[in-house]
């Protein structure tokens, strides 16, 4: 399945992706289960350091029990890509547009969500056939950046990432983002409920 089909299938019903960075394996699994219980299909476990691999490994094992989908984030090299795919990561996320990683994901048919922050990066991603892109860091770029970029690039599906929470998720969705990626909102059932209410108000 290519990136466009994958992310459309998983993020259309509920435009929300969970990011669980820097937690111990058991905490990561608990956060994943909390997300899946709220119908959040996709969760990302960043692996910028090798010591994050055990958390990814345990999240992937939990996903089999809960029919969840786990991807690896902060993948910036083909070597990292090889490591996380060997563990079974279902999709790949990067902080920037790493063309070597992108090309390898495309070659293997692995869904890839690269980070972009400039028009040049967006244009490069589109040339590679990637239409789902991570707007990062979203809170720094601002919702106005989303609107401005969608004018020349209407085919892009942005996932706002970085500094997104209950207070500003609707703003980015209203600006044209197809989904938002959050982490801290999964700290409690109450905060998840507030986030879902905020997202529903956008629709």
PDB file of C-alpha atoms in Angstrom:
ATOM      1  CA  UNK A   1       0.000   0.000   0.000  1.00  0.00           C
ATOM      2  CA  UNK A   2       1.405   3.410  -0.919  1.00  0.00           C
ATOM      3  CA  UNK A   3       1.613   6.349   1.468  1.00  0.00           C
ATOM      4  CA  UNK A   4      -1.409   8.199   0.123  1.00  0.00           C
ATOM      5  CA  UNK A   5      -3.757   5.232   0.394  1.00  0.00           C
ATOM      6  CA  UNK A   6      -2.416   4.237   3.809  1.00  0.00           C
ATOM      7  CA  UNK A   7      -2.765   7.619   5.501  1.00  0.00           C
ATOM      8  CA  UNK A   8      -6.122   8.330   3.866  1.00  0.00           C
ATOM      9  CA  UNK A   9      -7.462   5.028   5.157  1.00  0.00           C
ATOM     10  CA  UNK A  10      -6.159   5.523   8.685  1.00  0.00           C
ATOM     11  CA  UNK A  11      -6.686   9.250   9.286  1.00  0.00           C
ATOM     12  CA  UNK A  12      -9.956  10.072   7.556  1.00  0.00           C
ATOM     13  CA  UNK A  13     -12.354   8.817  10.234  1.00  0.00           C
ATOM     14  CA  UNK A  14     -10.413  10.398  13.116  1.00  0.00           C
ATOM     15  CA  UNK A  15      -7.688  12.855  12.022  1.00  0.00           C
ATOM     16  CA  UNK A  16      -5.425  12.151  14.949  1.00  0.00           C
ATOM     17  CA  UNK A  17      -2.028  10.487  15.316  1.00  0.00           C
ATOM     18  CA  UNK A  18      -0.409   9.775  18.696  1.00  0.00           C
ATOM     19  CA  UNK A  19       3.296  10.441  19.296  1.00  0.00           C
ATOM     20  CA  UNK A  20       4.930   8.846  22.331  1.00  0.00           C
ATOM     21  CA  UNK A  21       8.500  10.017  22.666  1.00  0.00           C
ATOM     22  CA  UNK A  22      10.983   9.232  25.432  1.00  0.00           C
ATOM     23  CA  UNK A  23       8.880   6.874  27.541  1.00  0.00           C
ATOM     24  CA  UNK A  24       9.950   3.603  29.079  1.00  0.00           C
ATOM     25  CA  UNK A  25       8.602   0.548  27.231  1.00  0.00           C
ATOM     26  CA  UNK A  26       5.814  -0.144  29.729  1.00  0.00           C
ATOM     27  CA  UNK A  27       4.690   3.497  29.682  1.00  0.00           C
ATOM     28  CA  UNK A  28       4.767   3.516  25.900  1.00  0.00           C
ATOM     29  CA  UNK A  29       2.514   0.469  25.750  1.00  0.00           C
ATOM     30  CA  UNK A  30       0.069   2.026  28.219  1.00  0.00           C
ATOM     31  CA  UNK A  31      -0.146   5.200  26.134  1.00  0.00           C
ATOM     32  CA  UNK A  32      -0.640   3.155  22.972  1.00  0.00           C
ATOM     33  CA  UNK A  33      -3.455   1.173  24.559  1.00  0.00           C
ATOM     34  CA  UNK A  34      -5.089   4.399  25.712  1.00  0.00           C
ATOM     35  CA  UNK A  35      -4.923   5.758  22.180  1.00  0.00           C
ATOM     36  CA  UNK A  36      -6.312   2.605  20.575  1.00  0.00           C
ATOM     37  CA  UNK A  37      -9.135   2.490  23.123  1.00  0.00           C
ATOM     38  CA  UNK A  38     -10.150   5.925  21.829  1.00  0.00           C
ATOM     39  CA  UNK A  39     -10.099   4.744  18.205  1.00  0.00           C
ATOM     40  CA  UNK A  40      -6.808   6.462  17.411  1.00  0.00           C
ATOM     41  CA  UNK A  41      -5.462   4.015  14.873  1.00  0.00           C
ATOM     42  CA  UNK A  42      -1.926   5.287  14.335  1.00  0.00           C
ATOM     43  CA  UNK A  43       0.755   5.790  16.954  1.00  0.00           C
ATOM     44  CA  UNK A  44       4.330   6.839  16.371  1.00  0.00           C
ATOM     45  CA  UNK A  45       7.246   5.860  18.604  1.00  0.00           C
ATOM     46  CA  UNK A  46      10.257   8.095  17.828  1.00  0.00           C
ATOM     47  CA  UNK A  47      13.595   6.290  17.721  1.00  0.00           C
ATOM     48  CA  UNK A  48      16.157   9.077  17.517  1.00  0.00           C
ATOM     49  CA  UNK A  49      18.317   7.082  19.956  1.00  0.00           C
ATOM     50  CA  UNK A  50      18.906   3.309  19.926  1.00  0.00           C
ATOM     51  CA  UNK A  51      17.672   3.086  23.518  1.00  0.00           C
ATOM     52  CA  UNK A  52      14.177   3.878  22.199  1.00  0.00           C
ATOM     53  CA  UNK A  53      14.057   0.631  20.209  1.00  0.00           C
ATOM     54  CA  UNK A  54      12.780  -1.460  23.167  1.00  0.00           C
ATOM     55  CA  UNK A  55       9.792   0.883  23.459  1.00  0.00           C
ATOM     56  CA  UNK A  56       9.074   0.473  19.763  1.00  0.00           C
ATOM     57  CA  UNK A  57       9.441  -3.291  20.036  1.00  0.00           C
ATOM     58  CA  UNK A  58       6.956  -3.530  22.931  1.00  0.00           C
ATOM     59  CA  UNK A  59       4.499  -1.175  21.238  1.00  0.00           C
ATOM     60  CA  UNK A  60       4.572  -3.357  18.130  1.00  0.00           C
ATOM     61  CA  UNK A  61       3.886  -6.457  20.228  1.00  0.00           C
ATOM     62  CA  UNK A  62       0.948  -4.707  21.915  1.00  0.00           C
ATOM     63  CA  UNK A  63      -0.415  -3.623  18.539  1.00  0.00           C
ATOM     64  CA  UNK A  64      -0.960  -7.246  17.563  1.00  0.00           C
ATOM     65  CA  UNK A  65      -3.250  -7.711  20.567  1.00  0.00           C
ATOM     66  CA  UNK A  66      -5.201  -4.479  20.081  1.00  0.00           C
ATOM     67  CA  UNK A  67      -5.320  -4.198  16.272  1.00  0.00           C
ATOM     68  CA  UNK A  68      -3.369  -0.971  16.465  1.00  0.00           C
ATOM     69  CA  UNK A  69      -0.801   0.340  14.030  1.00  0.00           C
ATOM     70  CA  UNK A  70       2.647   1.440  15.156  1.00  0.00           C
ATOM     71  CA  UNK A  71       5.176   3.422  13.158  1.00  0.00           C
ATOM     72  CA  UNK A  72       8.704   4.578  13.873  1.00  0.00           C
ATOM     73  CA  UNK A  73       9.464   8.285  14.056  1.00  0.00           C
ATOM     74  CA  UNK A  74      12.578  10.474  13.807  1.00  0.00           C
ATOM     75  CA  UNK A  75      14.006   8.139  11.170  1.00  0.00           C
ATOM     76  CA  UNK A  76      16.730  10.092   9.397  1.00  0.00           C
ATOM     77  CA  UNK A  77      18.900   7.434   7.744  1.00  0.00           C
ATOM     78  CA  UNK A  78      18.541   4.247   5.757  1.00  0.00           C
ATOM     79  CA  UNK A  79      20.389   2.427   8.562  1.00  0.00           C
ATOM     80  CA  UNK A  80      17.704   3.468  11.056  1.00  0.00           C
ATOM     81  CA  UNK A  81      15.066   2.504   8.533  1.00  0.00           C
ATOM     82  CA  UNK A  82      16.503  -0.994   8.238  1.00  0.00           C
ATOM     83  CA  UNK A  83      16.476  -1.398  12.025  1.00  0.00           C
ATOM     84  CA  UNK A  84      12.853  -0.364  12.553  1.00  0.00           C
ATOM     85  CA  UNK A  85      11.529  -2.283   9.574  1.00  0.00           C
ATOM     86  CA  UNK A  86      13.238  -5.389  10.935  1.00  0.00           C
ATOM     87  CA  UNK A  87      11.186  -4.902  14.106  1.00  0.00           C
ATOM     88  CA  UNK A  88       7.982  -4.563  12.098  1.00  0.00           C
ATOM     89  CA  UNK A  89       7.252  -0.817  11.993  1.00  0.00           C
ATOM     90  CA  UNK A  90       4.172  -0.259   9.815  1.00  0.00           C
ATOM     91  CA  UNK A  91       5.012   3.273   8.706  1.00  0.00           C
ATOM     92  CA  UNK A  92       7.900   5.727   8.904  1.00  0.00           C
ATOM     93  CA  UNK A  93       8.006   9.368  10.018  1.00  0.00           C
ATOM     94  CA  UNK A  94      10.909  11.801   9.694  1.00  0.00           C
ATOM     95  CA  UNK A  95      11.476  15.303  11.067  1.00  0.00           C
ATOM     96  CA  UNK A  96      12.580  16.485   7.618  1.00  0.00           C
ATOM     97  CA  UNK A  97      12.515  15.331   4.032  1.00  0.00           C
ATOM     98  CA  UNK A  98      15.295  12.746   3.836  1.00  0.00           C
ATOM     99  CA  UNK A  99      15.330  11.730   0.192  1.00  0.00           C
ATOM    100  CA  UNK A 100      17.356   8.560   0.723  1.00  0.00           C
ATOM    101  CA  UNK A 101      14.863   7.365   3.326  1.00  0.00           C
ATOM    102  CA  UNK A 102      11.954   8.445   1.121  1.00  0.00           C
ATOM    103  CA  UNK A 103      13.272   6.580  -1.906  1.00  0.00           C
ATOM    104  CA  UNK A 104      13.893   3.408   0.093  1.00  0.00           C
ATOM    105  CA  UNK A 105      10.411   3.537   1.644  1.00  0.00           C
ATOM    106  CA  UNK A 106       8.890   4.001  -1.810  1.00  0.00           C
ATOM    107  CA  UNK A 107      10.951   1.117  -3.193  1.00  0.00           C
ATOM    108  CA  UNK A 108       9.741  -1.157  -0.413  1.00  0.00           C
ATOM    109  CA  UNK A 109       6.153   0.085  -0.406  1.00  0.00           C
ATOM    110  CA  UNK A 110       6.417   1.400   3.164  1.00  0.00           C
ATOM    111  CA  UNK A 111       4.176   4.392   4.020  1.00  0.00           C
ATOM    112  CA  UNK A 112       6.343   7.443   4.675  1.00  0.00           C
ATOM    113  CA  UNK A 113       5.464  10.771   6.311  1.00  0.00           C
ATOM    114  CA  UNK A 114       8.319  13.265   5.896  1.00  0.00           C
ATOM    115  CA  UNK A 115       8.561  16.590   7.641  1.00  0.00           C
ATOM    116  CA  UNK A 116       8.446  19.794   5.603  1.00  0.00           C
ATOM    117  CA  UNK A 117       8.789  23.468   6.467  1.00  0.00           C
ATOM    118  CA  UNK A 118       9.450  25.137   3.099  1.00  0.00           C
ATOM    119  CA  UNK A 119       7.914  25.323  -0.362  1.00  0.00           C
ATOM    120  CA  UNK A 120      11.021  23.675  -1.809  1.00  0.00           C
ATOM    121  CA  UNK A 121      10.661  20.671   0.491  1.00  0.00           C
ATOM    122  CA  UNK A 122       6.974  20.360  -0.403  1.00  0.00           C
ATOM    123  CA  UNK A 123       7.759  20.471  -4.124  1.00  0.00           C
ATOM    124  CA  UNK A 124      10.506  17.853  -3.706  1.00  0.00           C
ATOM    125  CA  UNK A 125       8.167  15.550  -1.782  1.00  0.00           C
ATOM    126  CA  UNK A 126       5.505  15.864  -4.462  1.00  0.00           C
ATOM    127  CA  UNK A 127       8.025  14.980  -7.165  1.00  0.00           C
ATOM    128  CA  UNK A 128       8.671  11.791  -5.198  1.00  0.00           C
ATOM    129  CA  UNK A 129       4.942  11.060  -5.199  1.00  0.00           C
ATOM    130  CA  UNK A 130       4.415  11.885  -1.512  1.00  0.00           C
ATOM    131  CA  UNK A 131       1.239  13.860  -0.829  1.00  0.00           C
ATOM    132  CA  UNK A 132       0.872  13.293   2.945  1.00  0.00           C
ATOM    133  CA  UNK A 133       3.415  15.540   4.647  1.00  0.00           C
ATOM    134  CA  UNK A 134       4.214  16.450   8.235  1.00  0.00           C
ATOM    135  CA  UNK A 135       4.104  20.205   8.806  1.00  0.00           C
ATOM    136  CA  UNK A 136       6.862  20.570  11.393  1.00  0.00           C
ATOM    137  CA  UNK A 137       7.239  22.345  13.723  1.00  0.00           C
ATOM    138  CA  UNK A 138       3.600  23.292  13.285  1.00  0.00           C
ATOM    139  CA  UNK A 139       3.237  25.623  16.261  1.00  0.00           C
ATOM    140  CA  UNK A 140       6.200  27.647  15.006  1.00  0.00           C
ATOM    141  CA  UNK A 141       5.047  27.657  11.391  1.00  0.00           C
ATOM    142  CA  UNK A 142       1.501  28.645  12.363  1.00  0.00           C
ATOM    143  CA  UNK A 143      -1.891  27.913  10.839  1.00  0.00           C
ATOM    144  CA  UNK A 144      -1.395  30.787   8.391  1.00  0.00           C
ATOM    145  CA  UNK A 145       1.571  28.869   6.902  1.00  0.00           C
ATOM    146  CA  UNK A 146      -0.763  25.943   6.185  1.00  0.00           C
ATOM    147  CA  UNK A 147      -3.206  28.190   4.341  1.00  0.00           C
ATOM    148  CA  UNK A 148      -0.419  29.870   2.398  1.00  0.00           C
ATOM    149  CA  UNK A 149       1.123  26.567   1.264  1.00  0.00           C
ATOM    150  CA  UNK A 150      -2.183  25.006   0.254  1.00  0.00           C
ATOM    151  CA  UNK A 151      -2.723  27.781  -2.261  1.00  0.00           C
ATOM    152  CA  UNK A 152       0.070  26.610  -4.615  1.00  0.00           C
ATOM    153  CA  UNK A 153      -0.020  22.994  -3.365  1.00  0.00           C
ATOM    154  CA  UNK A 154      -3.724  22.067  -2.984  1.00  0.00           C
ATOM    155  CA  UNK A 155      -2.968  18.355  -3.410  1.00  0.00           C
ATOM    156  CA  UNK A 156      -0.946  18.203  -0.183  1.00  0.00           C
ATOM    157  CA  UNK A 157      -2.385  16.563   2.932  1.00  0.00           C
ATOM    158  CA  UNK A 158      -0.712  18.158   5.938  1.00  0.00           C
ATOM    159  CA  UNK A 159      -0.393  16.501   9.347  1.00  0.00           C
ATOM    160  CA  UNK A 160       0.324  19.288  11.844  1.00  0.00           C
ATOM    161  CA  UNK A 161       3.038  18.131  14.246  1.00  0.00           C
ATOM    162  CA  UNK A 162       4.950  19.878  17.007  1.00  0.00           C
ATOM    163  CA  UNK A 163       3.300  21.887  19.760  1.00  0.00           C
ATOM    164  CA  UNK A 164      -0.214  20.686  18.909  1.00  0.00           C
ATOM    165  CA  UNK A 165      -2.766  20.173  21.673  1.00  0.00           C
ATOM    166  CA  UNK A 166      -6.400  20.688  22.588  1.00  0.00           C
ATOM    167  CA  UNK A 167      -6.174  24.460  22.370  1.00  0.00           C
ATOM    168  CA  UNK A 168      -4.834  24.756  18.827  1.00  0.00           C
ATOM    169  CA  UNK A 169      -5.740  21.501  17.038  1.00  0.00           C
ATOM    170  CA  UNK A 170      -9.008  22.948  15.646  1.00  0.00           C
ATOM    171  CA  UNK A 171      -7.147  25.990  14.311  1.00  0.00           C
ATOM    172  CA  UNK A 172      -4.833  23.810  12.225  1.00  0.00           C
ATOM    173  CA  UNK A 173      -7.650  21.574  11.013  1.00  0.00           C
ATOM    174  CA  UNK A 174      -9.676  24.631  10.033  1.00  0.00           C
ATOM    175  CA  UNK A 175      -6.634  25.945   8.158  1.00  0.00           C
ATOM    176  CA  UNK A 176      -6.712  22.835   5.977  1.00  0.00           C
ATOM    177  CA  UNK A 177      -4.642  20.192   7.758  1.00  0.00           C
ATOM    178  CA  UNK A 178      -5.974  16.700   7.218  1.00  0.00           C
ATOM    179  CA  UNK A 179      -4.794  15.514  10.648  1.00  0.00           C
ATOM    180  CA  UNK A 180      -2.909  16.528  13.784  1.00  0.00           C
ATOM    181  CA  UNK A 181      -0.248  14.636  15.731  1.00  0.00           C
ATOM    182  CA  UNK A 182      -0.192  14.992  19.503  1.00  0.00           C
ATOM    183  CA  UNK A 183       1.466  13.427  22.521  1.00  0.00           C
ATOM    184  CA  UNK A 184       0.659  15.090  25.834  1.00  0.00           C
ATOM    185  CA  UNK A 185      -3.104  14.906  25.300  1.00  0.00           C
ATOM    186  CA  UNK A 186      -2.942  11.157  25.915  1.00  0.00           C
ATOM    187  CA  UNK A 187      -1.828  11.648  29.512  1.00  0.00           C
ATOM    188  CA  UNK A 188      -5.356  11.054  30.836  1.00  0.00           C
ATOM    189  CA  UNK A 189      -8.830   9.989  29.712  1.00  0.00           C
ATOM    190  CA  UNK A 190     -10.070  13.512  30.413  1.00  0.00           C
ATOM    191  CA  UNK A 191      -7.488  15.156  28.161  1.00  0.00           C
ATOM    192  CA  UNK A 192      -8.183  12.670  25.376  1.00  0.00           C
ATOM    193  CA  UNK A 193     -11.897  13.404  25.647  1.00  0.00           C
ATOM    194  CA  UNK A 194     -11.196  17.144  25.496  1.00  0.00           C
ATOM    195  CA  UNK A 195      -9.047  16.660  22.409  1.00  0.00           C
ATOM    196  CA  UNK A 196     -11.680  14.599  20.638  1.00  0.00           C
ATOM    197  CA  UNK A 197     -14.306  17.230  21.465  1.00  0.00           C
ATOM    198  CA  UNK A 198     -12.023  19.922  20.075  1.00  0.00           C
ATOM    199  CA  UNK A 199     -11.469  17.963  16.880  1.00  0.00           C
ATOM    200  CA  UNK A 200     -15.194  17.233  16.514  1.00  0.00           C
ATOM    201  CA  UNK A 201     -15.951  20.950  16.772  1.00  0.00           C
ATOM    202  CA  UNK A 202     -13.940  21.457  13.596  1.00  0.00           C
ATOM    203  CA  UNK A 203     -16.194  19.169  11.575  1.00  0.00           C
TER     204      UNK A 203
END
